Amino acid sequence: MKLKGSFKAPGDKSISHRIALFSLLGKGRMQVNNFSPCADCASSLKAVNLLGGEAHIFGDMLSVEGALGEIKDSRVDCGNSGTTMRLLMGLLAGRPGEFCLDGDESLRKRPMQRVADPLRQMGAELICEKGNAPVFIKGKELKACDHTLSVASAQLKSALLLAGLQARGVTTVREPAQSRDHTERLLTQCKAACNGKNGTWQVAQSELDLPERYWVPGDISSAAFLITAALINPDSRVMAEDVLLNPTRIGFLKVLLRMGADLKIEQQGNHPEPWGRVTAGYTPKLEACEIMAEEIPLMVDEVPILALAASQARGVTIFRQVGELRIKESDRISAICSQLSALGVDIRVKDDDLLVTGPAKLKPVAELDSFGDHRIAMTLAIACALAENQANIKKMESAAISYPGFQDALNGLMA
Ligand code: S3P
């Protein structure tokens, strides 16, 4: 199956969430171009409006009004979105009022204790029975903390920084390994007192000054599926245009380069974040490699699609310490192992490492299961395109959680 041409992925999901949610702590009116149309960001927009903010979407343009001080007691349905829930936990912990954050079946299984515990140290009042949603919050006056994160998680780090913006004193958050830094960048762009380097971040009490205009670069995590598809399908060459190139998000591109991929990364701008073009061409001789534990947070959402790339590489690719993937929208380790095995890939788990041996010739199957997880669904769709196999992928519609136009974009490149 040959893929040719250029495409633009929708606006970055992580950045879009933050823009919408931060308006609750900001003042001013903001016009945002290329806001993500995905279902997860729709959950954040719904939350903002319920909580007293004002966010209106017109196509991919978002108009948002700062709602500082206007937060209303609410019960918020965060849908499938861990980012919405975890960032709101930090954001609401210091606002006067009573709130309940709930979500779908998948979100109700995901760990919230890791966010609730450090927030409680700051004086927050949160109840999440057995560490899961629904999360009940009673806003309190917060005091600053100095906290070392138990895991390298951008959602956890962001929750604490957002609470720190409302706390007395200077809050310090230390990361065990670097994770995506969109919160820190956006807080600085909103003129908050936020500084840091080498994985240590500090915030002090601040109101956010929303920039008048903001453009969201394309989502590199969505583009990853089509970039990888081009690398493993003969005669393919695709270009991802206007895509986010933030160094904390392109770990998977660096790994693919190590595997010998025909990839070109051209940075074309640095504002509001590094962005540019990625060109990917079919690479018949991908080589296996080892991916170290500290690299995983920089490519945490791309492990499923990279596992598929590894299945086409010569040798054993080892992903070290991927346990965090078990608590994403699904148990992604178990999902990717069962589904790629069904397709004939030699893939196994040893301790917390994932081992993929290639190259594998994928075999046709009648049905695959995404387990309702968007990133698994899209990985399986690319695997089926490679195998020229029309398998039924259960809950394929979950792709819309991050990439509503995925199937059309794939079809467009295959035409
Ligand atoms: C995200 C952080 C990551 C990632 C998720 C989005 C964010 O989660 O998997 O898709 O926008 O902060 P963790 O912080 O749990 O690693």
XYZ file of N, CA and C in Angstrom, residues 71-299:
687
model
N -15.415 31.101 38.803
C -15.659 29.660 38.763
C -16.934 29.290 39.527
N -17.762 28.415 38.893
C -19.043 28.016 39.499
C -18.957 26.576 39.980
N -19.652 26.262 41.059
C -19.736 24.873 41.521
C -20.253 24.023 40.369
N -19.625 22.900 40.094
C -20.083 22.090 38.964
C -19.735 20.636 39.131
N -20.501 19.830 38.397
C -20.176 18.425 38.226
C -19.714 18.304 36.771
N -18.462 17.931 36.575
C -17.879 17.954 35.231
C -17.655 16.531 34.734
N -18.137 16.260 33.523
C -17.880 14.965 32.894
C -16.655 15.122 31.992
N -15.543 14.516 32.390
C -14.291 14.656 31.619
C -14.207 13.633 30.486
N -15.262 12.846 30.293
C -15.288 11.869 29.197
C -14.148 10.874 29.332
N -13.334 10.779 28.274
C -12.217 9.826 28.228
C -10.887 10.501 28.573
N -10.965 11.796 28.938
C -9.748 12.623 28.956
C -9.046 12.742 30.308
N -7.941 12.038 30.445
C -7.116 12.109 31.646
C -6.528 13.504 31.831
N -6.176 14.163 30.724
C -5.587 15.503 30.835
C -6.609 16.471 31.430
N -7.858 16.392 30.957
C -8.893 17.294 31.496
C -9.025 17.077 33.002
N -9.137 15.819 33.398
C -9.375 15.549 34.823
C -8.182 15.954 35.687
N -6.993 15.545 35.300
C -5.835 15.781 36.185
C -5.486 17.271 36.254
N -5.570 17.965 35.124
C -5.261 19.401 35.180
C -6.318 20.140 35.998
N -7.582 19.714 35.856
C -8.634 20.378 36.638
C -8.478 20.122 38.135
N -7.968 18.961 38.493
C -7.769 18.690 39.927
C -6.873 19.773 40.542
N -5.780 20.080 39.847
C -4.853 21.104 40.358
C -5.444 22.498 40.274
N -6.165 22.735 39.169
C -6.694 24.075 38.930
C -7.810 24.429 39.917
N -8.640 23.430 40.261
C -9.798 23.717 41.121
C -9.478 23.614 42.613
N -8.370 22.920 42.934
C -8.067 22.668 44.354
C -7.987 23.962 45.153
N -7.609 25.063 44.503
C -7.438 26.315 45.236
C -8.532 27.333 44.949
N -9.605 26.935 44.232
C -10.689 27.885 43.928
C -11.819 27.686 44.925
N -12.454 28.748 45.375
C -13.583 28.539 46.289
C -14.714 27.795 45.564
N -15.307 26.828 46.235
C -16.433 26.102 45.633
C -16.303 24.606 45.813
N -17.333 23.893 45.353
C -17.327 22.420 45.447
C -17.523 21.854 44.053
N -16.693 20.876 43.722
C -16.681 20.356 42.359
C -16.631 18.835 42.381
N -17.166 18.240 41.302
C -17.031 16.788 41.147
C -16.550 16.534 39.725
N -15.483 15.766 39.603
C -14.950 15.423 38.275
C -15.173 13.937 38.044
N -15.850 13.621 36.941
C -16.109 12.215 36.645
C -15.717 11.936 35.191
N -15.785 10.671 34.798
C -15.407 10.347 33.428
C -16.015 9.043 32.982
N -15.601 8.574 31.805
C -16.176 7.329 31.278
C -15.546 6.124 31.985
N -15.932 4.936 31.523
C -15.494 3.699 32.176
C -13.965 3.589 32.219
N -13.317 4.004 31.124
C -11.850 3.922 31.064
C -11.222 4.922 32.041
N -11.718 6.145 32.055
C -11.126 7.172 32.919
C -11.340 6.842 34.397
N -12.474 6.188 34.696
C -12.746 5.815 36.089
C -11.774 4.764 36.613
N -11.054 4.108 35.698
C -10.086 3.087 36.148
C -8.692 3.671 36.316
N -8.474 4.897 35.888
C -7.094 5.422 35.859
C -6.711 6.064 37.195
N -5.423 5.987 37.567
C -5.016 6.433 38.906
C -5.071 7.952 39.093
N -5.773 8.373 40.113
C -5.874 9.800 40.446
C -5.178 10.106 41.773
N -4.853 9.036 42.519
C -4.212 9.212 43.822
C -2.875 9.943 43.685
N -2.144 9.634 42.633
C -0.819 10.239 42.429
C -0.926 11.757 42.281
N -2.100 12.241 41.872
C -2.314 13.693 41.773
C -2.871 14.205 43.104
N -3.814 13.442 43.659
C -4.497 13.887 44.883
C -3.508 14.006 46.057
N -2.599 13.049 46.206
C -1.696 13.037 47.371
C -0.855 14.313 47.488
N -0.091 14.681 46.448
C 0.695 15.913 46.596
C -0.181 17.161 46.740
N -1.366 17.159 46.113
C -2.250 18.328 46.276
C -2.707 18.435 47.725
N -2.942 17.288 48.360
C -3.356 17.312 49.779
C -2.251 17.912 50.636
N -0.986 17.622 50.272
C 0.140 18.223 51.021
C 0.113 19.744 50.931
N -0.524 20.255 49.897
C -0.614 21.715 49.737
C -1.848 22.265 50.458
N -2.617 21.365 51.086
C -3.807 21.802 51.830
C -5.111 21.557 51.085
N -5.048 20.884 49.948
C -6.271 20.659 49.158
C -7.159 19.617 49.820
N -8.466 19.745 49.568
C -9.404 18.740 50.071
C -9.999 18.003 48.869
N -9.550 16.764 48.699
C -10.021 15.959 47.563
C -10.413 14.576 48.055
N -11.517 14.066 47.521
C -11.883 12.684 47.842
C -11.976 11.909 46.538
N -11.194 10.824 46.447
C -11.346 9.924 45.294
C -11.228 8.511 45.854
N -12.375 7.879 45.982
C -12.403 6.577 46.641
C -11.559 5.573 45.876
N -10.760 4.807 46.556
C -9.831 3.819 45.972
C -8.892 4.470 44.949
N -8.738 5.792 45.039
C -7.798 6.464 44.143
C -8.322 6.709 42.749
N -9.638 6.492 42.550
C -10.198 6.663 41.202
C -11.295 7.713 41.172
N -11.645 8.142 39.930
C -12.797 9.046 39.758
C -14.066 8.275 40.135
N -15.129 8.976 40.546
C -15.255 10.429 40.622
C -14.390 11.064 41.709
N -13.901 12.272 41.393
C -13.073 13.028 42.332
C -13.907 14.206 42.851
N -14.038 14.288 44.172
C -14.772 15.399 44.785
C -13.755 16.399 45.327
N -13.937 17.658 45.006
C -12.982 18.694 45.424
C -13.719 19.802 46.166
N -13.190 20.158 47.315
C -13.690 21.358 47.995
C -12.538 22.351 47.988
N -12.707 23.435 47.259
C -11.615 24.406 47.103
C -11.139 24.958 48.444
N -9.839 25.069 48.609
C -9.239 25.527 49.889
C -8.123 26.524 49.590
N -7.719 27.242 50.635
C -6.497 28.055 50.478
C -5.308 27.115 50.456
N -4.430 27.271 49.512
C -3.308 26.328 49.380
C -2.009 26.969 49.844
N -1.100 26.106 50.304
C 0.247 26.597 50.619
C 1.236 25.914 49.674
N 2.317 26.607 49.368
C 3.289 26.080 48.403
C 3.904 24.783 48.905
N 4.461 23.988 47.978
C 5.155 22.761 48.385
C 6.433 22.632 47.566
N 7.283 21.723 48.004
C 8.470 21.350 47.234
C 8.316 19.855 47.019
N 7.993 19.473 45.790
C 7.592 18.088 45.564
C 8.390 17.449 44.427
N 8.873 16.223 44.678
C 9.512 15.444 43.620
C 8.484 14.439 43.111
N 8.214 14.493 41.824
C 7.173 13.626 41.249
C 7.549 12.155 41.377
N 6.533 11.328 41.638
C 6.785 9.883 41.744
C 7.022 9.274 40.363
N 6.471 9.884 39.318
C 6.683 9.418 37.939
C 6.852 10.638 37.042
N 7.530 10.427 35.899
C 7.667 11.531 34.940
C 6.355 11.638 34.175
N 5.435 12.462 34.680
C 4.134 12.623 34.041
C 3.820 14.110 33.906
N 3.560 14.521 32.669
C 3.266 15.939 32.422
C 1.921 16.332 33.029
N 1.007 15.373 33.099
C -0.309 15.695 33.677
C -0.163 15.985 35.167
N 0.619 15.156 35.843
C 0.842 15.330 37.276
C 1.600 16.640 37.543
N 2.666 16.843 36.780
C 3.452 18.083 36.929
C 2.557 19.311 36.717
N 1.709 19.245 35.680
C 0.862 20.399 35.358
C -0.143 20.661 36.467
N -0.717 19.596 37.040
C -1.701 19.770 38.118
C -1.052 20.530 39.281
N 0.177 20.158 39.620
C 0.846 20.812 40.757
C 1.223 22.252 40.423
N 1.646 22.497 39.198
C 1.998 23.879 38.828
C 0.748 24.765 38.845
N -0.380 24.221 38.395
C -1.620 25.017 38.384
C -2.082 25.308 39.807
N -1.906 24.328 40.704
C -2.240 24.567 42.118
C -1.263 25.599 42.680
N 0.015 25.481 42.301
C 1.056 26.397 42.790
C 0.772 27.853 42.423
N 0.097 28.058 41.281
C -0.244 29.422 40.857
C -1.187 30.101 41.836
N -1.857 29.265 42.641
C -2.860 29.811 43.561
C -2.426 29.696 45.017
N -1.202 29.164 45.240
C -0.779 28.876 46.616
C 0.058 30.015 47.194
N 0.076 30.081 48.524
C 0.949 31.035 49.210
C 2.382 30.527 49.140
N 3.319 31.341 48.691
C 4.719 30.910 48.640
C 5.096 30.403 47.255
N 6.330 29.906 47.177
C 6.852 29.434 45.883
C 6.801 27.905 45.848
N 6.095 27.376 44.861
C 5.969 25.916 44.706
C 7.074 25.417 43.781
N 7.739 24.345 44.210
C 8.797 23.742 43.392
C 8.375 22.326 43.012
N 8.472 22.009 41.728
C 8.133 20.662 41.254
C 9.364 20.093 40.553
N 9.787 18.906 41.013
C 10.985 18.276 40.434
C 10.563 17.016 39.688
N 11.102 16.866 38.458
C 10.738 15.701 37.640
C 11.848 14.661 37.693
N 11.503 13.368 37.801
C 12.546 12.330 37.770
C 13.152 12.184 36.375
N 12.395 12.521 35.340
C 12.895 12.553 33.954
C 12.031 13.580 33.244
N 12.548 14.108 32.141
C 11.817 15.188 31.482
C 10.521 14.675 30.843
N 9.439 15.427 31.007
C 8.188 15.116 30.306
C 7.789 16.371 29.526
N 6.714 16.266 28.736
C 6.350 17.404 27.869
C 6.190 18.692 28.689
N 6.587 19.812 28.079
C 6.692 21.059 28.852
C 5.722 22.147 28.389
N 4.574 21.740 27.835
C 3.642 22.756 27.302
C 3.084 23.666 28.391
N 2.861 23.103 29.596
C 2.320 23.933 30.678
C 3.302 25.048 31.011
N 4.570 24.700 31.179
C 5.581 25.685 31.551
C 5.695 26.769 30.480
N 5.688 26.338 29.213
C 5.804 27.313 28.123
C 4.592 28.253 28.104
N 3.403 27.683 28.222
C 2.200 28.512 28.120
C 2.078 29.434 29.338
N 2.442 28.938 30.502
C 2.390 29.803 31.689
C 3.315 31.006 31.499
N 4.502 30.764 30.957
C 5.435 31.863 30.713
C 4.836 32.829 29.684
N 4.209 32.257 28.625
C 3.600 33.130 27.605
C 2.435 33.938 28.186
N 1.836 33.419 29.256
C 0.725 34.143 29.930
C 1.265 35.017 31.058
N 2.560 35.236 31.078
C 3.233 36.151 32.030
C 3.102 35.708 33.486
N 2.960 34.421 33.712
C 2.936 33.915 35.095
C 4.366 33.854 35.614
N 4.496 33.851 36.950
C 5.822 33.694 37.554
C 6.152 32.199 37.512
N 6.773 31.772 36.432
C 7.100 30.351 36.242
C 8.501 30.265 35.649
N 9.391 29.589 36.360
C 10.779 29.473 35.899
C 11.240 28.051 36.127
N 12.277 27.698 35.384
C 12.825 26.381 35.652
C 13.884 25.976 34.682
N 14.634 24.960 35.100
C 15.566 24.286 34.199
C 15.948 22.934 34.802
N 16.494 22.092 33.953
C 16.934 20.762 34.371
C 15.884 20.012 35.192
N 14.653 20.074 34.740
C 13.613 19.281 35.387
C 13.136 19.807 36.729
N 13.489 21.043 37.099
C 12.979 21.630 38.338
C 12.226 22.899 37.964
N 10.957 22.960 38.358
C 10.111 24.089 37.967
C 9.587 24.793 39.196
N 9.517 26.126 39.113
C 9.000 26.897 40.248
C 7.907 27.836 39.774
N 6.829 27.903 40.551
C 5.773 28.882 40.255
C 5.416 29.633 41.523
N 4.985 30.872 41.335
C 4.470 31.668 42.457
C 3.087 32.166 42.055
N 2.345 32.630 43.076
C 0.985 33.087 42.842
C 0.925 34.059 41.656
N 0.087 33.785 40.688
C -0.012 34.673 39.522
C -1.391 34.553 38.893
N -1.799 35.653 38.261
C -2.958 35.622 37.365
C -2.402 35.464 35.967
N -3.159 34.836 35.094
C -2.652 34.639 33.737
C -3.187 35.734 32.821
N -2.280 36.262 32.023
C -2.624 37.273 31.027
C -2.720 36.551 29.693
N -3.918 36.287 29.209
C -4.029 35.470 27.987
C -3.509 36.252 26.785
N -2.647 35.637 25.949
C -2.216 36.346 24.731
C -3.432 36.559 23.818
N -3.451 37.672 23.078
C -4.622 37.952 22.229
C -4.828 36.889 21.158
N -3.714 36.443 20.582
C -3.797 35.461 19.495
C -2.844 34.310 19.768
N -3.255 33.131 19.317
C -2.405 31.957 19.523
C -2.676 31.006 18.363
N -1.635 30.394 17.848
C -1.800 29.389 16.789
C -1.251 28.059 17.309
N -2.053 27.005 17.173
C -1.633 25.693 17.672
C -1.019 24.887 16.520
N 0.266 24.533 16.619
C 0.867 23.689 15.578
C 0.186 22.320 15.525
N 0.341 21.625 14.400
C -0.281 20.308 14.214
C 0.226 19.300 15.244
N -0.622 18.337 15.551
C -0.326 17.364 16.607
C 0.660 16.299 16.098
N 1.876 16.330 16.623
C 2.909 15.386 16.181
C 2.538 13.953 16.582
N 1.789 13.803 17.680
C 1.398 12.449 18.102
C 0.374 11.851 17.138
N -0.435 12.709 16.489
C -1.370 12.222 15.465
C -0.618 11.968 14.167
N 0.275 12.907 13.816
C 1.058 12.750 12.585
C 1.900 11.477 12.630
N 2.266 11.036 13.847
C 3.150 9.870 14.019
C 2.624 8.634 13.282
N 1.301 8.481 13.222
C 0.747 7.281 12.581
C 1.018 7.285 11.079
N 0.837 8.448 10.441
C 1.002 8.520 8.988
C 2.484 8.570 8.620
N 3.295 9.188 9.482
C 4.754 9.205 9.261
C 5.273 7.762 9.292
N 4.860 7.012 10.303
C 5.325 5.625 10.435
C 4.795 4.776 9.282
N 3.545 5.023 8.893
C 2.963 4.253 7.778
C 3.828 4.413 6.531
N 4.309 5.646 6.276
C 5.135 5.880 5.082
C 6.466 5.136 5.188
N 7.035 5.066 6.383
C 8.351 4.412 6.549
C 8.296 2.918 6.245
N 7.118 2.298 6.481
C 7.070 0.829 6.374
C 6.318 0.333 5.132
N 5.772 1.260 4.339
C 5.060 0.830 3.124
C 5.866 1.177 1.879
N 6.205 0.157 1.033
C 7.035 0.384 -0.153
C 6.554 1.546 -1.020
N 7.524 2.299 -1.571
C 7.284 3.414 -2.508
C 6.603 4.622 -1.878
N 6.557 4.680 -0.566
C 5.831 5.790 0.073
C 6.738 6.978 0.361
N 6.161 8.165 0.360
C 6.838 9.373 0.849
C 5.751 10.361 1.240
N 5.750 10.778 2.507
C 4.743 11.751 2.951
C 5.426 12.918 3.661
N 4.704 14.025 3.684
C 5.203 15.210 4.391
C 4.141 15.670 5.380
N 4.536 15.759 6.643
C 3.653 16.324 7.662
C 3.993 17.806 7.748
N 3.036 18.651 7.418
C 3.290 20.102 7.373
C 2.816 20.777 8.658
N 3.479 21.866 9.031
C 3.061 22.725 10.157
C 2.850 21.925 11.440
N 3.780 21.035 11.707
C 3.582 20.115 12.823
C 4.484 20.511 14.002
N 4.021 20.239 15.196
C 4.763 20.568 16.415
C 6.099 19.814 16.467
N 7.187 20.537 16.770
C 8.503 19.880 16.877
C 9.136 20.142 18.243
N 8.310 20.363 19.247
C 8.815 20.548 20.614
C 9.698 19.341 20.982
N 10.937 19.588 21.454
C 11.858 18.467 21.743
C 11.299 17.444 22.748
N 10.362 17.880 23.618
C 9.817 16.916 24.581
C 8.719 16.045 23.965
N 8.456 16.233 22.654
C 7.424 15.444 21.988
C 7.955 14.614 20.822
N 9.211 14.806 20.448
C 9.660 14.123 19.225
C 10.645 12.993 19.514
N 10.550 12.446 20.715
C 11.409 11.307 21.071
C 11.280 10.178 20.056
N 10.065 9.957 19.539
C 9.886 8.824 18.613
C 10.609 9.080 17.299
N 10.705 10.358 16.878
C 11.423 10.646 15.623
C 12.910 10.352 15.812
N 13.419 10.665 16.999
C 14.842 10.413 17.267
C 15.116 8.912 17.267
N 14.179 8.150 17.825
C 14.347 6.685 17.830
C 14.298 6.157 16.393
N 13.364 6.659 15.595
C 13.266 6.191 14.201
C 14.538 6.535 13.419
N 15.118 7.708 13.711
C 16.380 8.057 13.037
C 17.469 7.064 13.418
N 17.479 6.664 14.711
C 18.470 5.655 15.157
C 18.257 4.328 14.447
N 17.011 4.071 14.072
C 16.706 2.809 13.385
C 17.031 2.901 11.894
N 17.529 4.076 11.481
C 17.947 4.237 10.079
C 16.842 4.753 9.184
N 15.764 5.302 9.758
C 14.622 5.737 8.954
C 14.988 6.888 8.026
N 14.380 6.895 6.846
C 14.530 7.994 5.888
C 13.585 9.106 6.349
N 14.106 9.950 7.229
C 13.298 11.001 7.857
C 14.022 12.323 7.749
N 13.292 13.383 7.436
C 13.912 14.702 7.453
C 13.048 15.604 8.336
N 13.699 16.253 9.307
C 12.968 17.139 10.225
C 13.437 18.558 9.953
N 12.535 19.424 9.496
C 12.920 20.811 9.184
C 12.137 21.760 10.077
N 12.837 22.400 11.004
C 12.146 23.382 11.840
C 11.941 24.677 11.049
N 10.706 25.181 11.023
C 10.416 26.391 10.241
C 10.029 27.571 11.113
N 9.821 27.327 12.398
C 9.446 28.420 13.292
C 9.630 27.994 14.727
N 9.543 28.995 15.609
C 9.807 28.715 17.025
C 8.683 29.262 17.900
N 7.651 29.785 17.234
C 6.596 30.438 17.995
C 5.235 29.893 17.612
N 4.367 29.572 18.533
C 4.511 29.664 19.989
C 5.360 28.535 20.561
N 5.628 27.521 19.729
C 6.496 26.405 20.108
C 7.247 26.026 18.837
N 8.347 25.264 18.933
C 9.027 24.842 17.713
C 8.081 24.044 16.799
N 8.075 24.367 15.487
C 7.207 23.659 14.548
C 7.876 23.615 13.188
N 7.374 22.779 12.316
C 7.954 22.685 10.983
C 7.408 21.517 10.206
N 8.309 20.926 9.368
C 7.882 19.869 8.438
C 8.671 18.589 8.730
N 7.975 17.457 8.635
C 8.655 16.159 8.735
C 8.382 15.396 7.442
N 9.448 14.970 6.769
C 9.288 14.173 5.555
C 9.734 12.748 5.860
N 8.913 11.781 5.483
C 9.221 10.368 5.777
C 9.111 9.544 4.508
N 10.155 8.772 4.212
C 10.141 7.927 3.016
C 10.333 6.461 3.391
N 9.816 5.617 2.535
C 9.910 4.168 2.786
C 11.361 3.770 3.071
N 11.541 3.014 4.137
C 12.880 2.566 4.535
C 12.885 1.041 4.603
N 13.397 0.381 3.538
C 13.316 -1.095 3.523
C 14.170 -1.744 4.605
N 15.218 -1.032 5.091
C 16.122 -1.688 6.048
C 16.134 -0.979 7.393
N 15.025 -0.987 8.094
C 15.023 -0.444 9.452
C 15.788 -1.413 10.344
N 16.544 -0.863 11.298
C 17.324 -1.709 12.216
C 16.773 -1.572 13.632
N 16.721 -2.682 14.357
C 16.236 -2.664 15.745
C 17.128 -1.773 16.606
N 16.588 -1.280 17.726
C 17.423 -0.504 18.650
C 16.896 -0.648 20.075
N 17.624 -0.057 21.013
C 17.207 -0.103 22.412
C 16.731 1.290 22.817
N 15.585 1.351 23.444
C 15.030 2.641 23.870
C 15.075 2.681 25.385
N 15.824 3.640 25.929
C 16.077 3.678 27.367
C 14.886 4.260 28.139
N 14.814 3.891 29.432
C 13.678 4.296 30.267
C 13.435 5.803 30.241
N 14.515 6.602 30.281
C 14.316 8.053 30.362
C 13.828 8.653 29.041
N 13.876 7.862 27.963
C 13.349 8.354 26.678
C 11.830 8.159 26.580
N 11.302 7.232 27.374
C 9.880 6.864 27.236
C 8.938 8.058 27.449
N 9.151 8.924 28.489
C 8.211 10.049 28.643
C 8.200 10.990 27.428
N 9.264 10.984 26.648
C 9.342 11.882 25.485
C 8.658 11.277 24.259
N 8.121 10.070 24.406
C 7.437 9.399 23.289
C 6.343 8.482 23.840
